XYZ file of C-alpha atoms in Angstrom:
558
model
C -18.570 -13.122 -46.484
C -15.529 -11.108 -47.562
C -12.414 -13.328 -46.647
C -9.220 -11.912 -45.762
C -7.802 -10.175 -42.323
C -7.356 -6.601 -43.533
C -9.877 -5.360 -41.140
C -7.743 -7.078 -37.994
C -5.911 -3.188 -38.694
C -8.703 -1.440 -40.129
C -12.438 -1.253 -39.769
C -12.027 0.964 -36.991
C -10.413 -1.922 -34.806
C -7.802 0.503 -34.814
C -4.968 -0.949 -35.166
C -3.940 2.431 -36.307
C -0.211 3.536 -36.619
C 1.989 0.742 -36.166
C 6.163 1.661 -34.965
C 9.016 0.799 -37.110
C 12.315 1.315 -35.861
C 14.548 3.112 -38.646
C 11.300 4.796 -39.688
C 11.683 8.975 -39.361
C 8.758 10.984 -37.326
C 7.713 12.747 -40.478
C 6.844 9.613 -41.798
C 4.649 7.644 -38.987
C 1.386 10.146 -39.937
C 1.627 8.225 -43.406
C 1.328 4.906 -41.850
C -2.166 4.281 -40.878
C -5.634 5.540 -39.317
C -7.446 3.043 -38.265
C -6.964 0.664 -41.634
C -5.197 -2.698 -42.449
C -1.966 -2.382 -43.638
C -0.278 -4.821 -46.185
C 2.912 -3.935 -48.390
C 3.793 -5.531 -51.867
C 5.814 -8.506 -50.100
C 3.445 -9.674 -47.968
C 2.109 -12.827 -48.841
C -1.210 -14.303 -47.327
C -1.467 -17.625 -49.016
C -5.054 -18.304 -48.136
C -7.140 -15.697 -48.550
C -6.012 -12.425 -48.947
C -3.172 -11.762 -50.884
C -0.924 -9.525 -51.623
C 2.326 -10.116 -53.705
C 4.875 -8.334 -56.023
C 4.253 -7.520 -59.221
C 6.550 -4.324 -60.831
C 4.449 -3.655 -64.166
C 5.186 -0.267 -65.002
C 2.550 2.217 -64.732
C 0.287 2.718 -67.404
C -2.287 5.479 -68.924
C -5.958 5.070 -68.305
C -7.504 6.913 -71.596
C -11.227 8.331 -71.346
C -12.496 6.797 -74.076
C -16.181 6.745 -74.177
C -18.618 9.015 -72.116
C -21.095 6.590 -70.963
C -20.147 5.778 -67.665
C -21.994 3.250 -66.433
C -19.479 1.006 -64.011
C -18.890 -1.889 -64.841
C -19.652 -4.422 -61.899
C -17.511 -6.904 -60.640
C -17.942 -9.431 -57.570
C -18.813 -11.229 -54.832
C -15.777 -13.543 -56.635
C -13.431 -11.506 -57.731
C -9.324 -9.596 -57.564
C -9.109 -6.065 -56.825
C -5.441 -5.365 -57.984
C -3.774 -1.984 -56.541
C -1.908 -0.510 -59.139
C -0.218 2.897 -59.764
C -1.920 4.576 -63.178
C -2.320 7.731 -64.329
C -5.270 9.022 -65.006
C -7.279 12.214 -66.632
C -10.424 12.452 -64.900
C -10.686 16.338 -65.753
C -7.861 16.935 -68.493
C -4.809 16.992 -66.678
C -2.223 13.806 -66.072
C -1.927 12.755 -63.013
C -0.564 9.733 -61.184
C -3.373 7.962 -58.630
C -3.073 4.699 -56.059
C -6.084 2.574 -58.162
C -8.082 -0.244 -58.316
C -7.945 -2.079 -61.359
C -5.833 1.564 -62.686
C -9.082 3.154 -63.268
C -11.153 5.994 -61.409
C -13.431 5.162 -59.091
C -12.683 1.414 -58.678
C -14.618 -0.932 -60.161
C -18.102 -1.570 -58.800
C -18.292 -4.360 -56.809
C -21.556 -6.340 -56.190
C -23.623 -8.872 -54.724
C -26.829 -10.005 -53.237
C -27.774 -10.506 -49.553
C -26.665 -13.550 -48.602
C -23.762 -13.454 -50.714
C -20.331 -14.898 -50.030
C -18.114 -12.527 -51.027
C -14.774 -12.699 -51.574
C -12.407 -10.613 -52.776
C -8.446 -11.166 -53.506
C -6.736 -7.768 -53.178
C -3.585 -8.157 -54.602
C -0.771 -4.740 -54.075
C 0.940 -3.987 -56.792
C 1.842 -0.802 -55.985
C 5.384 0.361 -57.139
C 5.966 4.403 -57.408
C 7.872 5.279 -54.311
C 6.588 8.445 -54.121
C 3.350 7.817 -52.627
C 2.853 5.225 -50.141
C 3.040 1.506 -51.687
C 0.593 -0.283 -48.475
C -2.692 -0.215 -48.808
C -5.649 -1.311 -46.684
C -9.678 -1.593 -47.549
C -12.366 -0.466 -45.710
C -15.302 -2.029 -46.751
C -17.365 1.034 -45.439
C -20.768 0.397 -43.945
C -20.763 -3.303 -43.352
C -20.786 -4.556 -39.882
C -18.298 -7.254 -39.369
C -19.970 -8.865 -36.524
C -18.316 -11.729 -34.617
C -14.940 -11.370 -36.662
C -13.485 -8.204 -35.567
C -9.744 -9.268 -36.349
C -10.324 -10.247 -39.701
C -11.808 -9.141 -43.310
C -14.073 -12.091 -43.283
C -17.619 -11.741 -42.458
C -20.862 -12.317 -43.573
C -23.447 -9.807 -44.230
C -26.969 -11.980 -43.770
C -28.898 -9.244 -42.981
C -27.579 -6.025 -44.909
C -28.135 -4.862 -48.321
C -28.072 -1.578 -49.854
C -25.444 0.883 -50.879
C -21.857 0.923 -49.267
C -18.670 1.460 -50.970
C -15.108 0.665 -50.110
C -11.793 2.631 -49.856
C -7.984 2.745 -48.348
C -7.999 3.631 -45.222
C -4.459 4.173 -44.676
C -3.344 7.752 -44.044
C -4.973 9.682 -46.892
C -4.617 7.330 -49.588
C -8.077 7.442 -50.608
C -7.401 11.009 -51.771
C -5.050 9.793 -54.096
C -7.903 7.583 -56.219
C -8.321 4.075 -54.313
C -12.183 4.226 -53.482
C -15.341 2.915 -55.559
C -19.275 2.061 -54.807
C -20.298 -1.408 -53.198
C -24.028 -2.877 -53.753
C -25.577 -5.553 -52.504
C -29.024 -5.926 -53.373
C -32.201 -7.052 -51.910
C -34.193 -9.976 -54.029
C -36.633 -9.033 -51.983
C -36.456 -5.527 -51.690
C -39.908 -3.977 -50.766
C -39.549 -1.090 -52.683
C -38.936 -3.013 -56.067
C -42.262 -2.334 -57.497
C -41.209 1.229 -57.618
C -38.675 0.808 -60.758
C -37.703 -0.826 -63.522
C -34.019 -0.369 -63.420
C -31.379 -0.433 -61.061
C -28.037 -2.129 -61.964
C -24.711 -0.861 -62.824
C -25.565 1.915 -65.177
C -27.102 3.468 -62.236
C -24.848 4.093 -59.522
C -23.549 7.532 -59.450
C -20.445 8.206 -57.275
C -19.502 11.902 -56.458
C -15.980 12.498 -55.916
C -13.246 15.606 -55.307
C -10.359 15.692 -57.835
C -7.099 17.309 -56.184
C -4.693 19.044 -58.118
C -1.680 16.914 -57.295
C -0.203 14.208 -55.971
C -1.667 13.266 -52.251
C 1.147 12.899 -49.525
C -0.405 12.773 -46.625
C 2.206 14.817 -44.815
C 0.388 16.813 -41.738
C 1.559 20.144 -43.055
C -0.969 19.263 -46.264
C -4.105 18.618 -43.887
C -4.854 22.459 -43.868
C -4.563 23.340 -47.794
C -5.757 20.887 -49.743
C -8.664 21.933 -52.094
C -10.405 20.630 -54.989
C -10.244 21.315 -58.480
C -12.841 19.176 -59.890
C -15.768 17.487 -59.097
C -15.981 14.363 -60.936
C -19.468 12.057 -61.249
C -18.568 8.581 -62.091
C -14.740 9.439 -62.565
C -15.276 12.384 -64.948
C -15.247 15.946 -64.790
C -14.173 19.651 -66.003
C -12.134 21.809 -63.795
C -12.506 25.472 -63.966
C -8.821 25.501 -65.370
C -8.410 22.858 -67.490
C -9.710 22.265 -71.316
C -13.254 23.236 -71.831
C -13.606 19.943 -73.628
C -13.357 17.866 -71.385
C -15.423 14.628 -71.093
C -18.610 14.573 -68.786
C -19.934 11.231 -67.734
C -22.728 10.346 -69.631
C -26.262 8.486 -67.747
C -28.716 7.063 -70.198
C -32.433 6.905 -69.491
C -35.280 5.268 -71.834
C -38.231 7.895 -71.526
C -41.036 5.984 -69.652
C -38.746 3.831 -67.480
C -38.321 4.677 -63.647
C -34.240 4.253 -62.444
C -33.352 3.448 -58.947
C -30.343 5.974 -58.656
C -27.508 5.198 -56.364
C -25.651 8.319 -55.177
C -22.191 7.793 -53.455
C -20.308 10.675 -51.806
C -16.498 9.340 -52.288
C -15.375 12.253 -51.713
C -12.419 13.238 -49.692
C -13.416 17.023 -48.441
C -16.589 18.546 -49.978
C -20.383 17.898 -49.435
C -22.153 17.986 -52.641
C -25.520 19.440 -53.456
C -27.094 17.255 -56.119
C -29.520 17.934 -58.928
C -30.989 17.032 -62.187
C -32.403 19.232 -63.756
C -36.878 19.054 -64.821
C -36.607 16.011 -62.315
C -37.564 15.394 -59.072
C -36.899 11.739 -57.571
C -38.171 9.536 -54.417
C -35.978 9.001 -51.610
C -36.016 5.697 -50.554
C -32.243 4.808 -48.476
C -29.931 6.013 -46.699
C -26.488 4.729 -45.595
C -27.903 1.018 -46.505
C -31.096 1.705 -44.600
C -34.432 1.534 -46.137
C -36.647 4.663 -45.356
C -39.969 5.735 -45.684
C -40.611 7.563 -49.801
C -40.232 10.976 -49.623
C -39.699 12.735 -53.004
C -37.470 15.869 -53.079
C -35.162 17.620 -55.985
C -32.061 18.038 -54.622
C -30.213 16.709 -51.528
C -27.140 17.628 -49.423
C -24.643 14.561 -49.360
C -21.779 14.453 -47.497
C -18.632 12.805 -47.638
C -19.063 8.993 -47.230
C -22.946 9.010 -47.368
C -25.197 7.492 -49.498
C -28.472 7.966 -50.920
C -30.882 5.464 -53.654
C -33.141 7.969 -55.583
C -35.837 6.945 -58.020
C -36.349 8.946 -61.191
C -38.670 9.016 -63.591
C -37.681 9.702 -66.822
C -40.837 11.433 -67.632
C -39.861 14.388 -69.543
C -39.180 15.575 -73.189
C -36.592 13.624 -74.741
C -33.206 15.854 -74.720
C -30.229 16.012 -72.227
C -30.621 17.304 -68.908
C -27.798 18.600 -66.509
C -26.533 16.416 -63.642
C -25.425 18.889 -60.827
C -23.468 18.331 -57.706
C -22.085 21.514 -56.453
C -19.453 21.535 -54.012
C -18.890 22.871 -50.262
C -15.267 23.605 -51.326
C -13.313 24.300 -54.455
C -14.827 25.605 -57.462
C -18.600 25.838 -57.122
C -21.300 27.072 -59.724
C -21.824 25.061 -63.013
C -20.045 27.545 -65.347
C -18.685 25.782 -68.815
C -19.602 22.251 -67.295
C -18.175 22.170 -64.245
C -19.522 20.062 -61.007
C -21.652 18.701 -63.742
C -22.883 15.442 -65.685
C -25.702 14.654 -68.163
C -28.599 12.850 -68.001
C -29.430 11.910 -71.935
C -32.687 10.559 -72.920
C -32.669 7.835 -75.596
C -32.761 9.391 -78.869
C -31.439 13.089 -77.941
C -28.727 14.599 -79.685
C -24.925 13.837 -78.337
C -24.767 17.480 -76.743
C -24.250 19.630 -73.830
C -27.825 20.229 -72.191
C -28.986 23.739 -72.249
C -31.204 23.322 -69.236
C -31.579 25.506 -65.969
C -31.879 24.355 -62.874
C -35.133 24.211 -61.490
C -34.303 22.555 -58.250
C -36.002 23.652 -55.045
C -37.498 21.066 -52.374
C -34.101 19.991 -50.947
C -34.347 16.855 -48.615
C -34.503 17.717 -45.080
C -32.708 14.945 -42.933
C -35.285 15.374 -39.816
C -37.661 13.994 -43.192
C -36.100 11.005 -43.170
C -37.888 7.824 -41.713
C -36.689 4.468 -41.474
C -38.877 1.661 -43.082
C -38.435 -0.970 -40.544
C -37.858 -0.804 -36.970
C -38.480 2.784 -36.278
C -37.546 4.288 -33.241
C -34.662 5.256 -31.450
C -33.286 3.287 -28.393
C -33.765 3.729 -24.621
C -36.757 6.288 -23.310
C -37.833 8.780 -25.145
C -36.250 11.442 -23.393
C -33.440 13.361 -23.117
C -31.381 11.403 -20.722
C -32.900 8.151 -21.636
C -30.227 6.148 -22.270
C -27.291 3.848 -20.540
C -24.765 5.743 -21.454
C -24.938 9.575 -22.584
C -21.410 11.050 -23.816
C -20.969 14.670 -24.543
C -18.192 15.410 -27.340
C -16.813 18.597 -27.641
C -15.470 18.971 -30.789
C -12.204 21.310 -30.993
C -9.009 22.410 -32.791
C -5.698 23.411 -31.583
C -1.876 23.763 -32.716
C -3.050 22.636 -36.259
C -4.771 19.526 -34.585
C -8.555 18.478 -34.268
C -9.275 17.406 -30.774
C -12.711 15.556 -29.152
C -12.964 16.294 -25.569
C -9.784 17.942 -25.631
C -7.683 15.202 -27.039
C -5.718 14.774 -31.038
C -6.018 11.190 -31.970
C -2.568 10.056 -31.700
C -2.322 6.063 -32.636
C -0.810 3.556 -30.337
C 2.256 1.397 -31.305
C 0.218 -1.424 -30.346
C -3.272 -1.480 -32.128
C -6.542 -1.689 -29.865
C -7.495 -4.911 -30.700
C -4.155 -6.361 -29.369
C -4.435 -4.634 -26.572
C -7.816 -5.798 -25.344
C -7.007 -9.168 -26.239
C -3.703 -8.763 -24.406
C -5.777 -8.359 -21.435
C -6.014 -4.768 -21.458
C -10.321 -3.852 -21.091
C -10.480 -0.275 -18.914
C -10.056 2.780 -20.836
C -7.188 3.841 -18.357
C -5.456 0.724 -19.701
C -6.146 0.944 -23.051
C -4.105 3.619 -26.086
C -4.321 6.489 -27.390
C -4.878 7.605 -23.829
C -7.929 10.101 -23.563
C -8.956 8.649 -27.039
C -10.773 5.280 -25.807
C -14.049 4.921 -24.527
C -15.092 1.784 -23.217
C -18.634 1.168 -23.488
C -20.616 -1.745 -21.787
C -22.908 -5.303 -23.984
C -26.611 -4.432 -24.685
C -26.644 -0.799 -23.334
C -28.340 2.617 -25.446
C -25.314 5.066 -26.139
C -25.957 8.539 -27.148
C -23.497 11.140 -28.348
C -23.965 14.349 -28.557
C -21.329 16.487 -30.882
C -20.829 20.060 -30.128
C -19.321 21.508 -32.637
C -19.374 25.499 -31.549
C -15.177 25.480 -32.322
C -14.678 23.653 -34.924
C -17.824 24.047 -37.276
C -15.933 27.362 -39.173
C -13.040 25.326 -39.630
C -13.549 23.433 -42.659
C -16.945 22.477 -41.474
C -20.221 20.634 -41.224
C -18.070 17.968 -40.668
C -19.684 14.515 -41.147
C -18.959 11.746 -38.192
C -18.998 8.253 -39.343
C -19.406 5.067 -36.770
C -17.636 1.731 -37.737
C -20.012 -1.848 -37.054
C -23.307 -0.133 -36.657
C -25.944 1.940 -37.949
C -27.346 4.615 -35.469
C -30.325 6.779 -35.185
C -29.902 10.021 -35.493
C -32.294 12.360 -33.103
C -31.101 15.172 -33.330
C -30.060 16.440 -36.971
C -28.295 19.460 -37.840
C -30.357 22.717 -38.260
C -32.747 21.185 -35.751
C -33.584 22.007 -32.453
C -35.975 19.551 -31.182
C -35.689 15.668 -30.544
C -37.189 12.634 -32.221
C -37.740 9.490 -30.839
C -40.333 8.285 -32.476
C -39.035 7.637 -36.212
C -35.405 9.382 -36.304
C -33.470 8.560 -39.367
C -31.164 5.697 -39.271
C -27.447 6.366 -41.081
C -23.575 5.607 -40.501
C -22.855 8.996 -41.133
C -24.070 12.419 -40.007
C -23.122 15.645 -40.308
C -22.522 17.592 -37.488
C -23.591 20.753 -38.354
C -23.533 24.609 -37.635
C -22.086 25.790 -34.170
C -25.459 26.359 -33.007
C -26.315 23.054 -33.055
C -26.193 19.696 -31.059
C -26.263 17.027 -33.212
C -26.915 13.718 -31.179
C -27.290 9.939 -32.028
C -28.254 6.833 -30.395
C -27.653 3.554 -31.338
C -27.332 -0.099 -29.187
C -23.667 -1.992 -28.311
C -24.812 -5.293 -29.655
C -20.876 -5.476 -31.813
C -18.191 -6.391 -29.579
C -14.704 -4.784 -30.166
C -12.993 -1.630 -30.863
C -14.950 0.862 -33.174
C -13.559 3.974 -34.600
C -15.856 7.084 -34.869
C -13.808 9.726 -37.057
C -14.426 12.715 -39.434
C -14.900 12.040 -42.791
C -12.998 14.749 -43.928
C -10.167 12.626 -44.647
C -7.470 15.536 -44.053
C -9.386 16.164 -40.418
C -8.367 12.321 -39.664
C -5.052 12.982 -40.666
C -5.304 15.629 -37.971
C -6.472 13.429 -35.017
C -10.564 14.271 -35.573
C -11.519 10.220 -33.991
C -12.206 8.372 -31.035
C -12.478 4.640 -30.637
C -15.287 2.815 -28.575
C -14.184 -0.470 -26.991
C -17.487 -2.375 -26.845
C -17.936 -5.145 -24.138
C -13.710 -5.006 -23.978
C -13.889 -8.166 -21.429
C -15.923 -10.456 -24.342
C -13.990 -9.388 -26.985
C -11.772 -12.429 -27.567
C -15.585 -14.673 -27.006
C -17.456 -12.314 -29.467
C -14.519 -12.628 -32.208
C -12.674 -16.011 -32.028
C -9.682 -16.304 -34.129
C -10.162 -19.886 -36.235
C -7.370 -22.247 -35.578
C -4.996 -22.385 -38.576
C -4.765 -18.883 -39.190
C -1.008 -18.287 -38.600
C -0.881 -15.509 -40.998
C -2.994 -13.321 -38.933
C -0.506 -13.259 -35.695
C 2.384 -12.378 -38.258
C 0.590 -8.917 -39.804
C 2.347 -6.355 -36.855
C 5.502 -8.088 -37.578
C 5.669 -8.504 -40.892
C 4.394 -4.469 -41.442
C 6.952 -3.548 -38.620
C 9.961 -5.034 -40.750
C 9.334 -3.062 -43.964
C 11.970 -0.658 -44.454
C 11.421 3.110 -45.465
C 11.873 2.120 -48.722
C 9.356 -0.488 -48.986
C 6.695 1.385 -47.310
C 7.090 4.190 -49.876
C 6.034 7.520 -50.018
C 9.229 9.352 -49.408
């Protein structure tokens, strides 16, 4: 259970944009997607707090190259602080957990109580000084207005991040695990704890603002694995992170795509590795040498580290930015125990990239409804567009509502002609088979594949980019897909067994910025039922008011 009510704003309960009075236009796209929003003054006494505390900001140094996160959790503070940082050379300021980059790993086991304190201590009134968490991935079933939830029946890899405006871009994001003591595939390594989670992330070149008139230009300088990185014009010298392998011993990889913009194609070099999860789903083995990962999906590989003992290069090369591997860049290094503290001088030798369609879940295969094309309860086409700097879905820009969704169903409002953004919710019924299909024939050139991402569930994905046939049978099972090339119809099932308000929204977190999300209002009328609000907890009906009272000041980022 994670305790707290940031998700009564965030998980994709939309409570997007709140209105202030006093507050300019410019500044309302800064307020909020679909996240949580707390300032540095607002106090919640019981569980999750935030509070006031103006330390000045402080330099995170490098120091060592080994990289291996250090995990904290399911007990635990994540504090919100303003740092600097040097993840590729240059000095720049970030929005942090615990002021370093990525945030500190958080773990647990299934079945674990978690929670976690996440205290805002945000102070540089440049950048926005709210924050929210997304705990990406985990369902939240039954307690859609709060943070609180248990997680009985999910383990794997998730990871968190802000999900207010584009603040993620600015630094606050790191990789979540909660592992299996029975995982099935556990007699296939030896290792897999904090020293092997590998997060890929973009590095922007300045300071994040999340002003609309950004959403178009921002671009990468750096890729950075585990918080480090070289950019292709900063000091040649630059640290790389650093993963250590015994020769002989097999390593349960995590890979995490943080990132804010680019997919990543990832490598090591004289290695192939066994896929084995997805998104927090177990699949079927399947060994490959590289694989495509896009922006908030996740992968566990297992390597053996069967070769010569010497350093190998870690590769993730980018959709965007600066691509290629020249002088270190979009690189790491794998280092055998015992090799010399060098660069590698290795060449890739990657080619047997995972293919999604390969993909099979372990348990449970099979998509929902008939195994046909119209199969289902519920079959939504969404045409994905662009227009006027704006990304639409069936013709509409996500605009959020002065009063968030959640409110508004339990308000009384359940039909989608009731409920706001209008044109932006879909109300879908209890125990029915949903499939969407994305066509993404407009939008795919612009700053596409762009990878679609479904708060509270998991779905099946039958239809993968680059495909044109249908599976049923044994379709890979994800949170996130890409959706593709504009030839292609991407399409997903999954089942409405969540009630409440679900946001489904590009990854890309400029394209949210820019309206790219819908939100499903599952089984509207049982909402309040589904997701009773425990007597005692006065703080929660105070978060709209107490957010809608900050001043311009307060709510930074001017």
């Amino acid at each position: 259970m994670i305790h707290g009510f940031g998700h009564l704003l965030r998980l994709g309960h939309v409570f997007p944009h709140l209105s202030f009075p006093g507050i300019k236009p410019k500044d309302l796209p800064r307020i909020l997607h679909p996240p949580s929003i707390f300032h540095w003054n607002f106090h919640l006494i019981l569980v999750l707090l935030f509070h006031s505390m103006l330390t000045p900001a402080f330099l995170v140094l490098l120091g060592t190259i080994n990289t291996a996160l250090a995990a904290i959790g399911p007990i635990t503070e994540l504090h919100i602080v303003n740092s600097f940082i040097q993840p590729d050379g240059f000095n720049r300021s970030g929005v942090l957990a615990e002021g370093v980059f990525p945030g500190p790993l958080i773990t647990g086991s299934k079945g674990d109580n978690f929670q976690i304190n996440v205290i805002d201590e945000l102070t540089n009134s440049t950048m926005l000084k709210s924050t929210s968490i997304h705990w990406h991935g985990l369902f939240q079933k039954t307690t859609n207005w709060a943070d609180g939830f248990n997680v009985p029946n999910q383990a794997g890899t998730f990871w968190y991040h802000s999900h207010l405006s584009t603040q993620y871009c600015d630094g606050l994001r790191g990789a979540l695990v909660v592992y299996d003591p029975q995982d099935p595939y556990a007699s296939l390594y030896d290792v897999d704890d904090d020293s092997t989670v590998i997060t890929l992330a973009d590095c922007p070149l300045d300071i994040m603002r999340a002003h609309p008139s950004q959403v178009s230009i921002r671009r990468p300088d750096a890729t950075l694995i585990n918080g480090l990185g070289r950019s292709a014009s900063g000091p040649a010298n630059a640290p790389l992170a650093v993963i250590n392998v015994i020769q002989g011993k097999r390593y349960r990889f995590r890979l995490v795509a943080i990132s804010c913009d680019p997919n990543f194609v990832f490598s090591i070099d004289g290695h192939s590795f066994t896929v084995i999860e997805a998104d927090g789903v177990n699949h079927q083995p399947i060994v490959a040498d590289s694989v495509q990962i896009f922006a908030g999906q996740r992968y566990s590989l297992i390597l053996s580290a069967n070769q010569s003992v010497s350093n190998y290069w870690v590769r993730a090369n980018p959709s965007t930015g600066s691509t290629g591997f020249a002088g270190g860049i979009n690189s790491a290094i794998l280092r055998y125990q015992g090799a010399t503290v060098a660069d590698p001088t290795t060449t890739s030798t990657a080619k047997n990239q995972l293919k999604e369609t390969s993909l099979a879940p372990r348990e449970n295969p099979g998509a929902p409804g008939s195994p046909t094309p119209n199969g289902v309860d519920v079959d939504l086409s969404l045409v994905l567009g662009f227009s006027g700097g704006k990304f639409t879905i069936n013709g509409v820009t996500f605009v959020p509502p002065t009063v968030p969704v959640l409110l508004q169903i339990l308000s009384g409002a359940t039909l989608a002609t009731e409920l706001l953004p209008s044109g932006s919710v879909y109300t879908l019924p209890l125990n029915s088979t949903i499939q969407l299909s994305f066509n993404a024939a407009a939008v795919a050139a612009i700053g596409g594949p762009h990878p679609f991402h479904l708060h509270g569930h998991t779905f099946d994905v039958i239809r993968s980019a680059g495909s044109s046939t249908n599976n049923y049978v044994n379709p890979p099972r994800r949170d996130v897909v890409s959706t593709g090339a504009a030839s292609d119809n991407v399409t997903i099932r999954f089942r409405t067994d969540n009630p409440g308000p679900w946001f489904l929204h590009c990854h890309i977190d400029w394209h949210l910025e820019a309206g790219f999300a819908i939100v499903f209002a599952e089984d509207a009328s049982e909402v309040a039922l589904a997701n009773p609000v425990p007597d005692g907890v006065a703080a929660w009906s105070q978060l709209c008011p107490t957010y809608n009272n900050l001043t311009a000041i307060q709510l930074g980022g001017q």
